mmCIF file of C-alpha atoms in Angstrom:
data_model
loop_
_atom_site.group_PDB
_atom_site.id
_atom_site.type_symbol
_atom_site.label_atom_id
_atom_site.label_comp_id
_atom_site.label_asym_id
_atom_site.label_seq_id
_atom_site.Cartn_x
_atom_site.Cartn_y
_atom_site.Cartn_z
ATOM 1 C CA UNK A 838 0.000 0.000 0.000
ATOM 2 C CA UNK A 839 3.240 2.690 0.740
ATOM 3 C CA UNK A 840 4.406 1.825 -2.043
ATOM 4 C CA UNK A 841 1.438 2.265 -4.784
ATOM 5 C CA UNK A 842 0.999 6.030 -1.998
ATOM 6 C CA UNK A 843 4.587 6.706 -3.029
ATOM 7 C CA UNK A 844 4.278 5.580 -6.869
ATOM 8 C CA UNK A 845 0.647 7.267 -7.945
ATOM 9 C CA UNK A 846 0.813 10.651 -5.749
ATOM 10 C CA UNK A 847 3.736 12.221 -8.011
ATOM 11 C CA UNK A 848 1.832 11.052 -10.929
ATOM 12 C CA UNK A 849 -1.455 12.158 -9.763
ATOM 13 C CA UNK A 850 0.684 15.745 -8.626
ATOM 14 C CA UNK A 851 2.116 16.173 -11.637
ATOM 15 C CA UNK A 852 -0.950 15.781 -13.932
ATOM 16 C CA UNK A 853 -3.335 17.768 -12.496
ATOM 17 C CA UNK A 854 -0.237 20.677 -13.118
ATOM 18 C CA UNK A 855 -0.226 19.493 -16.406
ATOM 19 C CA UNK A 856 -3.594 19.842 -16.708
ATOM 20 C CA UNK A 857 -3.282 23.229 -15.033
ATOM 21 C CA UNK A 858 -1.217 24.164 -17.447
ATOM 22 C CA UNK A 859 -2.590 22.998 -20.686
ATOM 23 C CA UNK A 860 -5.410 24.955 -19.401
ATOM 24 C CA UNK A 861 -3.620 28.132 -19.451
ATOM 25 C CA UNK A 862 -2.191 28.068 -22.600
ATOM 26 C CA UNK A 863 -5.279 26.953 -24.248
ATOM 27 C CA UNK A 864 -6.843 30.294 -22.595
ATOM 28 C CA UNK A 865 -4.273 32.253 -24.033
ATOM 29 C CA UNK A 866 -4.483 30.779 -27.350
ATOM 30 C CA UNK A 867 -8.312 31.241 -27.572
ATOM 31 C CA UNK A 868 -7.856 34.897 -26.271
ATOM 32 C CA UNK A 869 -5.569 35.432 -28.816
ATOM 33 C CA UNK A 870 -7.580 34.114 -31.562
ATOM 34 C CA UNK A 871 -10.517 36.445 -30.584
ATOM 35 C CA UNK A 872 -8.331 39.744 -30.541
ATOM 36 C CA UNK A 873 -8.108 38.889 -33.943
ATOM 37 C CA UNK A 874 -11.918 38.350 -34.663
ATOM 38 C CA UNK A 875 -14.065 41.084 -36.026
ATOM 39 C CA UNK A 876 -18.170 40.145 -35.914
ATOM 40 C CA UNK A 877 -17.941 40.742 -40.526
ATOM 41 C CA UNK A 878 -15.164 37.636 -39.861
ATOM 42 C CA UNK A 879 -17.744 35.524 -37.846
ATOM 43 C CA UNK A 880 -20.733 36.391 -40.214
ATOM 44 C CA UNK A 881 -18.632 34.925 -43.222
ATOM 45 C CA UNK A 882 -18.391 31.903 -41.475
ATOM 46 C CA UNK A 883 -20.650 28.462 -42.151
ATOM 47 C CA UNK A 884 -23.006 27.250 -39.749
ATOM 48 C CA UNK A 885 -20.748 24.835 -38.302
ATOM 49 C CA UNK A 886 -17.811 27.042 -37.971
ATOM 50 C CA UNK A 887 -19.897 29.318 -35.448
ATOM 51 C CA UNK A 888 -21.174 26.612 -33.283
ATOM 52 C CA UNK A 889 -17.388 25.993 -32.957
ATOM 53 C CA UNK A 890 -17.186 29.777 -32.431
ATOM 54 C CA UNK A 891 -19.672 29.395 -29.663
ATOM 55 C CA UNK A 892 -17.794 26.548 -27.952
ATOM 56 C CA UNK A 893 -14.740 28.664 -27.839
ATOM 57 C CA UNK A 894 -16.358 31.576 -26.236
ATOM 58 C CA UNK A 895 -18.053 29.574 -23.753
ATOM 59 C CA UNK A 896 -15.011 27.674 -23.289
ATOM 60 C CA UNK A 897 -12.879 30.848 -22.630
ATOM 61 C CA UNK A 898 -15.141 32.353 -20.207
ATOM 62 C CA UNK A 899 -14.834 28.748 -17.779
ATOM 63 C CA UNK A 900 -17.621 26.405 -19.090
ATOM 64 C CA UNK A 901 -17.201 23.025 -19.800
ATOM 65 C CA UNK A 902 -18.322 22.082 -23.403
ATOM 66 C CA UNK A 903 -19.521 19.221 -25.154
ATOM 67 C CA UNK A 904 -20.450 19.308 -29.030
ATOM 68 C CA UNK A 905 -23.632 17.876 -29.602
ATOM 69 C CA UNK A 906 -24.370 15.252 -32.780
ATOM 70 C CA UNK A 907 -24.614 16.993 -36.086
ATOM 71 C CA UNK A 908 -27.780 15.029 -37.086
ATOM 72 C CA UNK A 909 -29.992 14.069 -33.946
ATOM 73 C CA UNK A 910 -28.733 17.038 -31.807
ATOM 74 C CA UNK A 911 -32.844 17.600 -30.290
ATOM 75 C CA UNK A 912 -32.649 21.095 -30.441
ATOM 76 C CA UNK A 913 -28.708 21.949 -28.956
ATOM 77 C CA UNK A 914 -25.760 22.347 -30.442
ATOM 78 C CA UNK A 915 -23.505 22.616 -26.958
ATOM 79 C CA UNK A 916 -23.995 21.312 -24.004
ATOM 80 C CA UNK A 917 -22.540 23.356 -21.188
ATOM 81 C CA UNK A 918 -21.352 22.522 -17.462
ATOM 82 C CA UNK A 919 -20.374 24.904 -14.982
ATOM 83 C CA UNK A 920 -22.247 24.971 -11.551
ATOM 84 C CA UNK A 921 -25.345 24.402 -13.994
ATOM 85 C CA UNK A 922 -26.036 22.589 -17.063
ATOM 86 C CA UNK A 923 -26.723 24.719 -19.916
ATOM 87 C CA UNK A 924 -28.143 24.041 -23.643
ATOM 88 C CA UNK A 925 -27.208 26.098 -26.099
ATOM 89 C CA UNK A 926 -28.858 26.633 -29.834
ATOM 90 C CA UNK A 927 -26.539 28.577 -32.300
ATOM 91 C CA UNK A 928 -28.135 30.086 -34.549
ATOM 92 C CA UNK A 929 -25.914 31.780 -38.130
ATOM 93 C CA UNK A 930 -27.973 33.965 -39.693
ATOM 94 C CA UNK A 931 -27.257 36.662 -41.743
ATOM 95 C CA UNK A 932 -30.056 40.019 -42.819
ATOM 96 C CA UNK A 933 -32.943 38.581 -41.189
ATOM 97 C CA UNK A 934 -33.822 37.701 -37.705
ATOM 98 C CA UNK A 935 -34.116 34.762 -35.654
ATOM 99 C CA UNK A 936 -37.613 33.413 -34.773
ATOM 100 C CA UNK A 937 -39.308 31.473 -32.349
ATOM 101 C CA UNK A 938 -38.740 28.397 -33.979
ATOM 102 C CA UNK A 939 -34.902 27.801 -32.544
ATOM 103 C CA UNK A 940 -36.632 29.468 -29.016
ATOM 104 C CA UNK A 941 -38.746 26.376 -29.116
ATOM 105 C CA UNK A 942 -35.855 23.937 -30.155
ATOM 106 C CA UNK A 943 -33.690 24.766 -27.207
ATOM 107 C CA UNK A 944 -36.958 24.629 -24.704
ATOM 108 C CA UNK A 945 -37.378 21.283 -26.127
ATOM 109 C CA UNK A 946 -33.315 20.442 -25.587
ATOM 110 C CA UNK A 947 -33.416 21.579 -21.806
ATOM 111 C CA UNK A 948 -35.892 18.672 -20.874
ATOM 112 C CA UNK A 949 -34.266 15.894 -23.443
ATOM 113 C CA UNK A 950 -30.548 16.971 -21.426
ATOM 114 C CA UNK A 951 -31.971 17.397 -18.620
ATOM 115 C CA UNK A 952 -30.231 20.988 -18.280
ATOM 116 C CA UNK A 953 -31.095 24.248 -16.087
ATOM 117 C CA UNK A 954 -30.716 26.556 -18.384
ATOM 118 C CA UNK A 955 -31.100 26.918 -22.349
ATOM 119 C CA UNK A 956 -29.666 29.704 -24.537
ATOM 120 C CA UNK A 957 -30.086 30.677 -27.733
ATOM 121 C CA UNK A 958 -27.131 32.353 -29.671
ATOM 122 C CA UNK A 959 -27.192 34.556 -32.612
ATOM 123 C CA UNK A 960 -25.044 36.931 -34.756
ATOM 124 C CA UNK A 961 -28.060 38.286 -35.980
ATOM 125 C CA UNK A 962 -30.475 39.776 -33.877
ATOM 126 C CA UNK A 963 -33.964 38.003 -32.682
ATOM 127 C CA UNK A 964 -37.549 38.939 -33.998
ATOM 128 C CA UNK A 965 -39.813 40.269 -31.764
ATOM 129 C CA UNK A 966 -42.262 36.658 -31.250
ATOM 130 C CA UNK A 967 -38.686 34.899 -30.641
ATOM 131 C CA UNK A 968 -37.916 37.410 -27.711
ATOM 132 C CA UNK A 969 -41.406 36.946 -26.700
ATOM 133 C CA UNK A 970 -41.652 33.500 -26.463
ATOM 134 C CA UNK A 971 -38.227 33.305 -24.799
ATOM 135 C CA UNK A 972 -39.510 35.299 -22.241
ATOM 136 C CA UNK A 973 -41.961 33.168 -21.334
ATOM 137 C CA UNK A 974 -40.390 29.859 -21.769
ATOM 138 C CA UNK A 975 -37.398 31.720 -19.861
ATOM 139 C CA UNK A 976 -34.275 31.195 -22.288
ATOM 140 C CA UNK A 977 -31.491 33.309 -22.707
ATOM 141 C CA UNK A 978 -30.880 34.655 -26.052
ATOM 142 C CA UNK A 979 -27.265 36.127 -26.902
ATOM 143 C CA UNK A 980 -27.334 38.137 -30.201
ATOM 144 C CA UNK A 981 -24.598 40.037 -32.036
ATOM 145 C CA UNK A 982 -24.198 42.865 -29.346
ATOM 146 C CA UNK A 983 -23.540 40.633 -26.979
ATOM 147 C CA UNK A 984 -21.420 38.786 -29.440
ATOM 148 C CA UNK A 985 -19.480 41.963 -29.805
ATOM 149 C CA UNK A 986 -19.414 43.109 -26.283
ATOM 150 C CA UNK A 987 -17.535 39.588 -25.475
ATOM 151 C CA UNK A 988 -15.046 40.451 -28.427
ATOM 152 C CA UNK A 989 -14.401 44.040 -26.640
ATOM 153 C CA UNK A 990 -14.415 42.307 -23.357
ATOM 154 C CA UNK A 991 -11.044 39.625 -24.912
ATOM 155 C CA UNK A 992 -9.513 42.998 -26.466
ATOM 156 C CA UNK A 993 -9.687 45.168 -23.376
ATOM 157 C CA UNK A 994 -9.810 42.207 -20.399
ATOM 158 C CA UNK A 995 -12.739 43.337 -19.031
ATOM 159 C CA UNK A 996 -15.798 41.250 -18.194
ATOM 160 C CA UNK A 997 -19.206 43.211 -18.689
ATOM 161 C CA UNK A 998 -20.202 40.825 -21.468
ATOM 162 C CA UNK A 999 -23.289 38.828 -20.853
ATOM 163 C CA UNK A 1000 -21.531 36.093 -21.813
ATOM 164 C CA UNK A 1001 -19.560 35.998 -18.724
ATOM 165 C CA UNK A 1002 -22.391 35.207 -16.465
ATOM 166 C CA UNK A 1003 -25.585 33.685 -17.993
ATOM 167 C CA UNK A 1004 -26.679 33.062 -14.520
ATOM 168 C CA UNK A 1005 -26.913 36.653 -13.138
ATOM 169 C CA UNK A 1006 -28.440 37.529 -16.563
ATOM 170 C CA UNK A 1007 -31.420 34.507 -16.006
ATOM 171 C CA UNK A 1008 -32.073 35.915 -13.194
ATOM 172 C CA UNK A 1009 -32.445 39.317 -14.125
ATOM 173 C CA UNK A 1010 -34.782 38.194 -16.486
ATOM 174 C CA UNK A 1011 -36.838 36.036 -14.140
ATOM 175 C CA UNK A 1012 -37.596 38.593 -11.749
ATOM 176 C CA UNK A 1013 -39.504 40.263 -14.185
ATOM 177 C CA UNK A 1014 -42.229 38.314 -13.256
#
């Protein structure tokens, strides 16, 4: 028993730095990559390259991501973990708004994942029945200012973007009511 003590706590030591680590260059690298974003870069972009856009920022702000299936996803894209369990729709579109139909897609993800929490995110802006029915159905949608106040927030290392905490922003909402 010493001896597997004296064997596996170095190893266990040194991964979790080397986890540490990894973790801090991967933060820098992100960061990095989004001083060099503009929101005209991110529109050009195909559907699939903004989900992974999406997992990035919700990766550098401290979530844990998971991709979802590209076929089969039941309404989320990214599954997120951090105190809560989040599901999040992204949603590419480009000169028109974003309805209520990817409002009702998430809504329906939150129960299949069992999640807290569903977002919807955009780098368009959201029609007036999808910010309506989000309301009521209580999701949080993340459109291109947001988008652009996270790509200030990288740039100047600041943290007023909604992004940063989805929570306090839920909850703002909820106590509309």
């Amino acid at each position: 028993m010493t001896i597997l003590k004296i064997v596996f706590f170095p190893i266990t030591i040194i991964y979790y730095i080397g986890l540490f680590i990894y973790r801090k260059i991967e933060k820098i690298f992100i960061a990095n990559f989004f001083k060099n974003t503009t929101i005209s870069k991110i529109d050009a972009l195909s559907g699939e390259e903004f989900e992974n856009i999406c997992k990035l920022i919700f990766k550098y702000v401290g979530y844990k991501v998971t991709m979802t299936p590209k076929s089969n996803d039941y309404g989320a894209d990214l599954i997120l973990n951090k105190r809560y369990k989040f599901v999040v729709q992204a949603k590419l579109y480009y000169n028109h708004g974003v309805g209520n139909k990817a409002v009702q897609e998430v809504t329906s993800a939150l129960k299949y994942y069992q999640a807290q929490f569903a977002v919807v995110m955009t780098n368009w802006h959201f029609t007036r029945q999808a910010k309506d029915m989000a309301e009521i159905q209580n999701v949080i949608l993340i459109e291109r200012q947001d988008i652009l106040d996270f790509l200030n927030d990288v740039k100047f290392r600041t943290k007023k973007s909604k992004v940063f905490d989805l929570i306090a922003h839920y909850k703002v909402h909820v106590e509309k009511y």
